[in-house]
Short mmCIF file of C-alpha atoms and ligand atoms in Angstrom, two decimals:
data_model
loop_
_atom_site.label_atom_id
_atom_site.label_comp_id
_atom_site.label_asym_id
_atom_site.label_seq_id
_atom_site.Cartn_x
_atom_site.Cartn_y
_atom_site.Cartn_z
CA UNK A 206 -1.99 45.95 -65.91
CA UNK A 207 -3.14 47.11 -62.89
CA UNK A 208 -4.78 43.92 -60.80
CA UNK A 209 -6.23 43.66 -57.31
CA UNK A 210 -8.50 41.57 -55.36
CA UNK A 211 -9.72 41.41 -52.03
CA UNK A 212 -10.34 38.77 -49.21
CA UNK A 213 -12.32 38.92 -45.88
CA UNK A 214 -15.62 37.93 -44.15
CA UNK A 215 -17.97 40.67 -43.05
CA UNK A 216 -17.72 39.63 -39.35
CA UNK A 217 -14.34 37.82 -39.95
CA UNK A 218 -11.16 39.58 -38.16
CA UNK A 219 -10.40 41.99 -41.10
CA UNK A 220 -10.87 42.34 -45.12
CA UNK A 221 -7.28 42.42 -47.00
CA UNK A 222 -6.65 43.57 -50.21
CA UNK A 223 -3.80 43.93 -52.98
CA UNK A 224 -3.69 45.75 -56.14
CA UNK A 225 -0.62 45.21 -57.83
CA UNK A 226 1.05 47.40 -60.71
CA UNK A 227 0.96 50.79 -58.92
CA UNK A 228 3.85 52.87 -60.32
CA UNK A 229 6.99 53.62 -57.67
CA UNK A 230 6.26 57.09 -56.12
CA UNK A 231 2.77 57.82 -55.46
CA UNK A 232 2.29 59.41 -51.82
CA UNK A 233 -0.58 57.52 -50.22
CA UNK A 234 -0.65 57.20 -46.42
CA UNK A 235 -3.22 55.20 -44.32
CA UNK A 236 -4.80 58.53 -43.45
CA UNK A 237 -5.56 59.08 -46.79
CA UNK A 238 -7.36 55.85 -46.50
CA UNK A 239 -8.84 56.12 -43.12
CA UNK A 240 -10.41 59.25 -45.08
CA UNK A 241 -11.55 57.11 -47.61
CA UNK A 242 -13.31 54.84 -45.52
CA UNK A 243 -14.75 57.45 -43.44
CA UNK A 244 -16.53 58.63 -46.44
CA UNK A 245 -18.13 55.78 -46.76
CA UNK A 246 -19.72 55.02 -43.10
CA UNK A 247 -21.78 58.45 -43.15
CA UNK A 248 -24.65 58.50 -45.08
CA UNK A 249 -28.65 58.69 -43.92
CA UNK A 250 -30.29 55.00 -44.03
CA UNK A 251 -27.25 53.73 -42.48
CA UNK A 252 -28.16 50.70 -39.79
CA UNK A 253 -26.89 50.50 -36.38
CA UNK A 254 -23.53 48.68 -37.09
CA UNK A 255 -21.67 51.55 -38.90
CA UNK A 256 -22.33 53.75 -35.39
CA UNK A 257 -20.63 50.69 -33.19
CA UNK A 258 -17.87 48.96 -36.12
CA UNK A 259 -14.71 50.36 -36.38
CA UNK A 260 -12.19 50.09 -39.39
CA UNK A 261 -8.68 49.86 -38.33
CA UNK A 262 -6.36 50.84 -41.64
CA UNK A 263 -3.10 48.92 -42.09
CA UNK A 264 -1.01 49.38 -44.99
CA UNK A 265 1.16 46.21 -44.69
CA UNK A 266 3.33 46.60 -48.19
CA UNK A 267 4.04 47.86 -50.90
CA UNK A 268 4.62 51.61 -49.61
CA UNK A 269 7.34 52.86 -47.22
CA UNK A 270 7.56 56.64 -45.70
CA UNK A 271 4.29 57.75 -47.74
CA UNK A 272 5.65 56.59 -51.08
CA UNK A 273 4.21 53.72 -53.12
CA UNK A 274 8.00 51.03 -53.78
CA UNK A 275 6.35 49.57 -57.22
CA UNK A 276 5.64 46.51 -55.28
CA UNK A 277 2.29 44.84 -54.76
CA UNK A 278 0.16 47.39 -51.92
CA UNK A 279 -1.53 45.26 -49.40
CA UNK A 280 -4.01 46.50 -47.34
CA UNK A 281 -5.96 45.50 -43.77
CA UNK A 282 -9.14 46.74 -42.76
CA UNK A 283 -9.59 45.24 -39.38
CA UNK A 284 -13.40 44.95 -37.83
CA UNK A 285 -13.19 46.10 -34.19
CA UNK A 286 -16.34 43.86 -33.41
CA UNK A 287 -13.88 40.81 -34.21
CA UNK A 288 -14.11 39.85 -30.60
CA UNK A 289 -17.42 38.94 -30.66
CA UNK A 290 -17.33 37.19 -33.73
CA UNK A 291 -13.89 35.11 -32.78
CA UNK A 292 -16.08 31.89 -32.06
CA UNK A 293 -18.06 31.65 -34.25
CA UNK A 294 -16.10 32.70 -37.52
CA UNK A 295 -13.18 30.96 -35.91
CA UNK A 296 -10.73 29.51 -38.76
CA UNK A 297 -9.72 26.81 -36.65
CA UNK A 298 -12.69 24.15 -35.82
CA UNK A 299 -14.29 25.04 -32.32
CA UNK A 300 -16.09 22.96 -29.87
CA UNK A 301 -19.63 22.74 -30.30
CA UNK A 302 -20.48 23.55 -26.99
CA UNK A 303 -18.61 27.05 -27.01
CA UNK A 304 -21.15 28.11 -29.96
CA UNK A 305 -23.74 27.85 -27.39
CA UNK A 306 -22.66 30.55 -25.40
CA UNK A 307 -23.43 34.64 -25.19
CA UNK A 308 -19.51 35.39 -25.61
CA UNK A 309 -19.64 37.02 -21.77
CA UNK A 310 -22.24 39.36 -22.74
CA UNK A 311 -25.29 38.05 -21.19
CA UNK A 312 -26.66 38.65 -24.19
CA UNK A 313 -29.15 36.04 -25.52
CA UNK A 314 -28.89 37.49 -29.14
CA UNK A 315 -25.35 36.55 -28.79
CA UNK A 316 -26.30 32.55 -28.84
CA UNK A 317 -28.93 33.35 -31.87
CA UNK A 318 -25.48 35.03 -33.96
CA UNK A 319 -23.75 31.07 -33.13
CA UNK A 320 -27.11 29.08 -34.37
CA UNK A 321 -26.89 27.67 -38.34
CA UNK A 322 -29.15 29.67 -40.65
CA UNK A 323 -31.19 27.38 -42.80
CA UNK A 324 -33.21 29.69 -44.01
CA UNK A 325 -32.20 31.46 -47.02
CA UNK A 326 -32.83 35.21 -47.42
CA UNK A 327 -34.83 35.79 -50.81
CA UNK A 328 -32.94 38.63 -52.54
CA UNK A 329 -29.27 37.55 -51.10
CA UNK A 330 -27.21 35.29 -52.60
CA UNK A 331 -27.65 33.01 -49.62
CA UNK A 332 -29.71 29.95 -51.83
CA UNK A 333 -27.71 30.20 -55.36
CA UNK A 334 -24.38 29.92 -53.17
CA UNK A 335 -25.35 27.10 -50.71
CA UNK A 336 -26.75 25.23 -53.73
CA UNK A 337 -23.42 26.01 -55.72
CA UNK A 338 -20.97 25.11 -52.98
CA UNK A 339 -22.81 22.69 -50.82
CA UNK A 340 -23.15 24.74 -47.40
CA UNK A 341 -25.82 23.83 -45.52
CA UNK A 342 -25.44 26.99 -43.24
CA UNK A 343 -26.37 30.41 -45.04
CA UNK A 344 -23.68 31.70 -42.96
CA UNK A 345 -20.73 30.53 -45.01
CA UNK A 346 -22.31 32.27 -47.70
CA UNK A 347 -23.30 35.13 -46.47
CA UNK A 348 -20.27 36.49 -44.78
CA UNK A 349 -18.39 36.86 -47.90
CA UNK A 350 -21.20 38.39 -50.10
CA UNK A 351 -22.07 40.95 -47.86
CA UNK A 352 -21.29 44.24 -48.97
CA UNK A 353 -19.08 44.70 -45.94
CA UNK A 354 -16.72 43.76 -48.46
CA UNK A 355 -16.93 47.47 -50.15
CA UNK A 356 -14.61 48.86 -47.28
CA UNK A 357 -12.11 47.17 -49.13
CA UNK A 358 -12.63 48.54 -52.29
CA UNK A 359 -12.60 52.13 -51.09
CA UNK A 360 -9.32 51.33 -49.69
CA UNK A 361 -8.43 50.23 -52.64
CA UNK A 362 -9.93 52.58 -54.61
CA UNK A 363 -8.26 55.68 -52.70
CA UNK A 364 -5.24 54.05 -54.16
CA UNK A 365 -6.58 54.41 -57.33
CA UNK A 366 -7.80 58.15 -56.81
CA UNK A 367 -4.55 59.36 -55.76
CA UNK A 368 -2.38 57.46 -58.77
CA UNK A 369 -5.10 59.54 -60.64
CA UNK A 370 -4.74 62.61 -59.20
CA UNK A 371 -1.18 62.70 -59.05
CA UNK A 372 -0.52 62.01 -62.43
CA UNK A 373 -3.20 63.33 -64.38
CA UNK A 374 -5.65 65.88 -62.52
CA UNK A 375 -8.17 63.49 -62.74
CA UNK A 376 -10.57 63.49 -59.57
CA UNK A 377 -13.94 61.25 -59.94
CA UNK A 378 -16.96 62.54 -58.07
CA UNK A 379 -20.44 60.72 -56.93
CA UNK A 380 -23.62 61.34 -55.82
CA UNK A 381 -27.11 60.97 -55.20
CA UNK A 382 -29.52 61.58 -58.14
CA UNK A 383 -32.52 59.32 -56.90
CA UNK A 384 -34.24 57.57 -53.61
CA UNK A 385 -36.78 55.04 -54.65
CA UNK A 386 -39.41 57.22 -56.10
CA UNK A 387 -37.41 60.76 -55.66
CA UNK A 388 -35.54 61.85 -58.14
CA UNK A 389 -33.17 64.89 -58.13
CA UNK A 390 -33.82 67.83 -61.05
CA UNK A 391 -31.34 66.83 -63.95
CA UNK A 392 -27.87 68.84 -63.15
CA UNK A 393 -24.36 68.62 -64.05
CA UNK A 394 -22.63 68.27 -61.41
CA UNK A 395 -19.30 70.20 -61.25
CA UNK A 396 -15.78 69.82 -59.63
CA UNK A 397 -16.94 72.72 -57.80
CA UNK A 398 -19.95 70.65 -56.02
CA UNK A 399 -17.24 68.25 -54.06
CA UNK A 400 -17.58 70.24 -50.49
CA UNK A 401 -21.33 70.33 -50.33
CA UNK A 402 -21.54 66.89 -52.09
CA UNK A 403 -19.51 65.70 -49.54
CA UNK A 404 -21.15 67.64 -46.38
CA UNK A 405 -24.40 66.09 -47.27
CA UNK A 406 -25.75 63.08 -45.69
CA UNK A 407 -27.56 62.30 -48.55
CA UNK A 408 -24.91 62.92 -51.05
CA UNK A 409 -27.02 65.36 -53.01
CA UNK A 410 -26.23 69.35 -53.58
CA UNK A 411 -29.55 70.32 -53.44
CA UNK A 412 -31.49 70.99 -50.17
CA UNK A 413 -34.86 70.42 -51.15
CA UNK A 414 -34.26 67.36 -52.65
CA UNK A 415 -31.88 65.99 -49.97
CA UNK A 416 -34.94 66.72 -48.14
CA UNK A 417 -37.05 64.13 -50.43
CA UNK A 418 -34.34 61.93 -49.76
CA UNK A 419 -34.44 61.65 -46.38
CA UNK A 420 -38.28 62.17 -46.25
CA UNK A 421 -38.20 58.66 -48.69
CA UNK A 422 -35.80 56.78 -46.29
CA UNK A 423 -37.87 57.33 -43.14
CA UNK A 424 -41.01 56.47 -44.72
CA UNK A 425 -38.98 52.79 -45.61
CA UNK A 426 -38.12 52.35 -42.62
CA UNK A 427 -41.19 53.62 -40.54
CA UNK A 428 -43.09 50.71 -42.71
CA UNK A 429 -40.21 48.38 -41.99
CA UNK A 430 -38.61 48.41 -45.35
CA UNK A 431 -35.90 49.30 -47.42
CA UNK A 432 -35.39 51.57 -50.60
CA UNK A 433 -32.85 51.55 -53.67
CA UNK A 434 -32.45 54.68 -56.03
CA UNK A 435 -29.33 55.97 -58.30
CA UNK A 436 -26.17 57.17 -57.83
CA UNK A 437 -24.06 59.13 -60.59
CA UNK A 438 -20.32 58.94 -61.01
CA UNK A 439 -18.66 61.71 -62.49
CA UNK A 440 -15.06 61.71 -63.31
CA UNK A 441 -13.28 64.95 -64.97
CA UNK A 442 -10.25 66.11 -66.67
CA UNK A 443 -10.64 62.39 -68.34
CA UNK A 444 -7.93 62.80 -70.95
CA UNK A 445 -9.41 61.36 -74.73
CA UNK A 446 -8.11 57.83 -75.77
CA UNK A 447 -8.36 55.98 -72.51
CA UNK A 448 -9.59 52.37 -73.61
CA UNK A 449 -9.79 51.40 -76.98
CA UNK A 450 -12.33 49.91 -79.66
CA UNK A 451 -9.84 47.89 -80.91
CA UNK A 452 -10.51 44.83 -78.68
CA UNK A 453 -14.25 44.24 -77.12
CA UNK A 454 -12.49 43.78 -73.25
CA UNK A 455 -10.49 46.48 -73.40
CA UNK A 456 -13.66 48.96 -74.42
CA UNK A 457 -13.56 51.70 -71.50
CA UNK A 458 -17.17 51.73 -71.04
CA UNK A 459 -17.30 48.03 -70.80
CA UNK A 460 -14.65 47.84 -67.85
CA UNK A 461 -16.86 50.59 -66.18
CA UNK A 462 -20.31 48.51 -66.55
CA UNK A 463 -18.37 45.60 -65.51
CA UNK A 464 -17.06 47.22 -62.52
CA UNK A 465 -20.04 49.11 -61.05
CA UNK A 466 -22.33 46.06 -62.06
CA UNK A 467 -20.08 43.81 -59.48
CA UNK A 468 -21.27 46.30 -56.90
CA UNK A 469 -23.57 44.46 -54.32
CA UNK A 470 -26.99 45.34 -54.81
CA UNK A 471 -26.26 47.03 -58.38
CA UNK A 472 -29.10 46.15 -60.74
CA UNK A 473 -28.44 48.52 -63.85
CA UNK A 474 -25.57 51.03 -64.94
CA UNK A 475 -26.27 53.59 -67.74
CA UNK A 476 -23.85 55.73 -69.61
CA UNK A 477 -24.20 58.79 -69.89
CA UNK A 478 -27.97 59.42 -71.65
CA UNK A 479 -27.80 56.09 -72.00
CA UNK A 480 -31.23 55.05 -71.48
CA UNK A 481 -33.03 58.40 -72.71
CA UNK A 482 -31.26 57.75 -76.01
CA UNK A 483 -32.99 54.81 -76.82
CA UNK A 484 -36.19 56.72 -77.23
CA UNK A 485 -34.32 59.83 -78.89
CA UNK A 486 -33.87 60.14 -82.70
CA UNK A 487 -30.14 60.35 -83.86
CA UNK A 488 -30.34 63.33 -84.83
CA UNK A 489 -30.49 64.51 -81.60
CA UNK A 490 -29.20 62.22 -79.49
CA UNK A 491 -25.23 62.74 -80.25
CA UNK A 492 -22.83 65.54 -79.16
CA UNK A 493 -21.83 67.88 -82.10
CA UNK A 494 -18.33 68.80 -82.63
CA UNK A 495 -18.59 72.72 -82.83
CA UNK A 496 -15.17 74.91 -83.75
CA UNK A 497 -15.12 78.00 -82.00
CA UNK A 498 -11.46 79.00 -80.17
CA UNK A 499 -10.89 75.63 -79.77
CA UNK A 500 -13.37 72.46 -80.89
CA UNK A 501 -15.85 71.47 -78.06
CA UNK A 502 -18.97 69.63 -77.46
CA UNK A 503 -22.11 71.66 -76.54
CA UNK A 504 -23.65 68.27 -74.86
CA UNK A 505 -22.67 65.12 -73.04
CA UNK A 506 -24.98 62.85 -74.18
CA UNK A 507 -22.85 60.01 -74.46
CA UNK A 508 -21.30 60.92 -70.62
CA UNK A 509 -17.69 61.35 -72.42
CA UNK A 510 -17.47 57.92 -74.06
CA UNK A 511 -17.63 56.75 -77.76
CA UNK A 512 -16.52 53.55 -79.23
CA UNK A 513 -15.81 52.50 -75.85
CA UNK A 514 -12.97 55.13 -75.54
CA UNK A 515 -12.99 58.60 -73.45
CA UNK A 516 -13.42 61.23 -75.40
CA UNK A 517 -12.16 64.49 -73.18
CA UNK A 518 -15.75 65.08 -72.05
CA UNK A 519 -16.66 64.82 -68.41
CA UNK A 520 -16.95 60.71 -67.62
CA UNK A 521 -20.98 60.38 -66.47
CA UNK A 522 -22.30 56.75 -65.35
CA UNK A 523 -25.48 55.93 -63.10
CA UNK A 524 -25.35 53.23 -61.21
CA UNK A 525 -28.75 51.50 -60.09
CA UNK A 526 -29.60 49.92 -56.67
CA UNK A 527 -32.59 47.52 -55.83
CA UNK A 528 -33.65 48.23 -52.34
CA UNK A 529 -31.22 45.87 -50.19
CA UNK A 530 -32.18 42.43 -49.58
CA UNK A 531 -32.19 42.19 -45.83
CA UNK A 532 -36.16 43.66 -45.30
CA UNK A 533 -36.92 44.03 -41.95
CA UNK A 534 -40.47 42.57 -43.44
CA UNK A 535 -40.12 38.78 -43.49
CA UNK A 536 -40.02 37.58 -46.82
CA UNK A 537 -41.32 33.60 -47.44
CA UNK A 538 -38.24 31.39 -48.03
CA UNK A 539 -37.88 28.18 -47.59
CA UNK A 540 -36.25 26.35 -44.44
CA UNK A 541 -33.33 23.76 -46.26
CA UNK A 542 -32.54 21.97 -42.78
CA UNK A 543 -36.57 20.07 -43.50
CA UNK A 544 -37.65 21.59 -46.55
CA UNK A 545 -40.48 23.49 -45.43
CA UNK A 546 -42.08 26.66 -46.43
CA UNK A 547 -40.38 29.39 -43.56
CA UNK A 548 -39.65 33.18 -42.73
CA UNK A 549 -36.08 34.66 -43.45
CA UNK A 550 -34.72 35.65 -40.64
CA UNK A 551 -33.67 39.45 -39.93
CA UNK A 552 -31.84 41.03 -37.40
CA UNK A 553 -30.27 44.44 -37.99
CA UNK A 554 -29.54 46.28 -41.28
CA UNK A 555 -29.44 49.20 -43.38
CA UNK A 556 -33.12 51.07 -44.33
CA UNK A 557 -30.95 52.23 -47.54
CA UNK A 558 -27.01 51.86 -48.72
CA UNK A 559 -27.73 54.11 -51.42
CA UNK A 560 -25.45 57.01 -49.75
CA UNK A 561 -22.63 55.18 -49.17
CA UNK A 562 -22.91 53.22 -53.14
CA UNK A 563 -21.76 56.71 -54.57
CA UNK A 564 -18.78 56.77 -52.60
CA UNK A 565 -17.98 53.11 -53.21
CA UNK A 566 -19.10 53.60 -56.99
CA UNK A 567 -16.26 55.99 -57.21
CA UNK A 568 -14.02 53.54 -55.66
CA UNK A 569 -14.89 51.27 -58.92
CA UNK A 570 -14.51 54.53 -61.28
CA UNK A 571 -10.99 55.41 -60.31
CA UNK A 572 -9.82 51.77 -60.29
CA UNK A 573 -10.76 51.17 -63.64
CA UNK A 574 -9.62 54.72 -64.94
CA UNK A 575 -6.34 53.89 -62.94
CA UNK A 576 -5.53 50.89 -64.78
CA UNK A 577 -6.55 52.47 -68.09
CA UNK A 578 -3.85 55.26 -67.75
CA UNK A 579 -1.20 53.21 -66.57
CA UNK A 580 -2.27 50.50 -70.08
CA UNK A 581 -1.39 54.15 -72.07
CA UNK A 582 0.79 56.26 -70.09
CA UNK A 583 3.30 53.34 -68.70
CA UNK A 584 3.40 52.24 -65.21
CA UNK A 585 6.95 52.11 -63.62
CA UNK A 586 7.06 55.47 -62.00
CA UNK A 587 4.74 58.15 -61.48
CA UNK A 588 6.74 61.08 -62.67
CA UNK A 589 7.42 59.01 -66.25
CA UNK A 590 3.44 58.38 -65.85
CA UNK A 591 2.89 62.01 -65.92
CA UNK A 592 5.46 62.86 -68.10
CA UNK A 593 4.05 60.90 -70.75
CA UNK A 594 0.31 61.83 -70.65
CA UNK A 595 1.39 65.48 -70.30
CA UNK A 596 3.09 65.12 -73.81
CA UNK A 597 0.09 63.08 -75.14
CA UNK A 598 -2.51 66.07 -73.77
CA UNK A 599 -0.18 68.44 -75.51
CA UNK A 600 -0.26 67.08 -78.85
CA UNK A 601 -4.13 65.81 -79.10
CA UNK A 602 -5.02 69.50 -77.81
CA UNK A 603 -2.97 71.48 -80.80
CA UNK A 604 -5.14 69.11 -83.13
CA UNK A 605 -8.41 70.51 -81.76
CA UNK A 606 -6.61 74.31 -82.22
CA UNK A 607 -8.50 75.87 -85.11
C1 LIG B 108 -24.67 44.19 -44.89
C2 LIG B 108 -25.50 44.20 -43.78
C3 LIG B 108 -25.21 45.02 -42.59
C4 LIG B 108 -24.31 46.19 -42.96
C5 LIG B 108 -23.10 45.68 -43.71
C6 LIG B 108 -23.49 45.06 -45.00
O1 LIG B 108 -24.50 44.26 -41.66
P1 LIG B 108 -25.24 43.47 -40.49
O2 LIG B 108 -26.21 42.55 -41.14
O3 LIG B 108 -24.13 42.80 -39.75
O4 LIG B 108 -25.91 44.55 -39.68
O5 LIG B 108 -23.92 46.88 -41.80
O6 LIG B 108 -22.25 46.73 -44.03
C7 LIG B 108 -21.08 46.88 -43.36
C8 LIG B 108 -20.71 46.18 -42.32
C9 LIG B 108 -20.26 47.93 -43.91
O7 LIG B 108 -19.17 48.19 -43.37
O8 LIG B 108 -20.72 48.54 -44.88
C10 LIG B 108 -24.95 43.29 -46.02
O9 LIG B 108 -25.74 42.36 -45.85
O10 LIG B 108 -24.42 43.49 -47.12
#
């Protein structure tokens, strides 16, 4: 099985992660990563830290000269802001009096970044997890939930991407299909969209909706507030057979809700039509199997998954973020240091993270398609990898051969 977690503090010295179970001889360099990441910064909403932060790329195991050694891969994004953080999420205890100064800057905001925050941000997880383990600054909370913590799971995730596309064809696309009230004109997206997906600061093929996009972000953010919307994961040349309904935690689509639910900010995920189809008769709401050279679907309702397996369709899942948490707007909270009614505090942040979610929603697609095709095609080497599903592709395709 393929496993990996990941450590780190958003304004800590650098995230780490390992995933473990990667087959010998997948080429992966840290450019591929640095690419990864890069990815993610761009996007239109984006607050002022992505222009300033740095991440630094270190592949510390697990691959030598480009090729992956079967070992555990560990991974270091480092924060180039670390310096100004090194007091204050020091590891080993500080004195007091050094959190009460601007770190050389001059900079009075500097002192505020030292002070305890006793004032939980509505929305965050800031009150649940200094109730649950006894913090009584929001800070030790809040620098791990952050979703700082999805640089690592691009990194990760690029892992995942290549091990797909280097043993199966497989390449896993996202995008933009709605900011807060916009919504783009239903479309499948195509393998052939990647470039302009990609060249898009709103993640979204379409000009005149990109424009809606963007047009929807400034208007959050000229009222000093944030907006959520949908992003839509598509992942192709998804053999048939990946997961199984033979065991309810090893169902495909439930690794995939599981995965893109555990995405900061994530509120809903929908497969395929999911959500249309509960207002659709059956008669209509399933893809017929029509014979023809070879058998094929006319429609993609169920976004290439039935009975929680893949079924050789096009893999489609929407992924649906509330507006972040940190509104400029002051939401009423309540101050924990005297238990009176108070004003979060805010300082900087995104307008909308909805740009970079597709990219990290991707991430989460090919790590849980990557583990599902090593579970069926073995996972010692690559080439056996291939080997193996090439046979498989080979002999479920002659089936569907009138
Ligand atoms: C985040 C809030 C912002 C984002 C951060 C995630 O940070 P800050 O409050 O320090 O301005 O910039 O995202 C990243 C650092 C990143 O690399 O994506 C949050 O609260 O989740």
């Amino acid at each position: 099985m393929m496993r990996w977690i990941t450590a780190g503090e958003s304004h800590g010295e650098a995230l780490v992660g390992i995933i473990e179970s990667v087959p010998a001889g997948l080429a992966i360099t840290s450019a591929d990563i640095e690419g990864a990441l890069a990815r993610r910064r761009t996007g239109y909403g984006r607050g002022a830290r992505q222009k300033f932060e740095q991440d630094r790329v270190r592949l510390l195991s697990g691959v030598r000269h480009g090729r992956t050694l079967g070992s555990p891969i560990a991974i270091e994004v480092a924060n180039s802001e670390w310096p100004k953080w090194r007091t204050v999420m020091s590891s080993d205890p500080v004195d007091p009096k050094d959190l009460m100064i601007d770190a050389g800057t001059g900079d009075e905001r500097e002192v505020a970044r030292n002070k305890r925050l006793t004032q939980p941000r509505p929305g965050h997880a800031d009150l649940p997890g200094m109730l649950k383990y006894a913090h009584e600054d929001a800070r030790n909370v809040l620098e791990r939930s952050s979703a700082r913590e999805t640089a690592m799971r691009v990194a990760l995730g690029e892992v995942a991407r290549q091990f797909l596309r280097q043993v199966a064809g497989i390449e896993v696309l996202g995008h933009v299909v709605q900011v807060g009230q916009e919504a783009a004109p239903a479309r499948q997206l195509t393998l052939g969209d990647a470039d302009a997906v990609n060249a898009s600061d709103v993640r979204c093929v379409d000009a005149a909706t990109a424009a809606r996009f963007r047009a929807e972000i400034d208007g959050a953010k000229r009222s000093g507030d944030t907006v959520g919307g949908v992003v839509e994961v598509v992942a192709f040349n998804v053999p048939a057979g990946l997961g199984t309904y033979t065991q309810w935690d090893q169902r495909l689509d439930g690794q995939l809700a599981q995965a893109l639910m555990s995405i900061q900010a994530a509120k809903s995920v929908e497969i395929g039509d999911g959500l249309t189809q509960t207002q659709t008769r059956g008669s209509r709401a399933h893809d017929e199997i029509l014979v023809d050279a070879r058998a094929y679907r006319p429609t993609n309702h169920a976004g290439g998954l039935e009975g929680g397996m893949s079924n050789g369709e096009p893999l489609v899942a929407r992924v649906g973020f509330k507006p972040i948490s940190t509104v400029p707007h002051a939401l009423r909270t309540i101050d924990l240091e005297n238990r009176t009614a108070a004003k979060a505090l805010h300082q900087r942040s995104d307008t909308c993270a909805v740009v970079p979610a597709a990219v990290i929603a991707e991430a989460m697609v090919a790590l849980v398609l990557a583990n599902a095709v090593t579970q069926m095609f073995g996972g010692t080497t690559v080439d056996r990898a291939r080997t193996a599903m090439d046979s498989y592709v080979r002999e479920t395709r002659a089936r569907l051969q009138p």
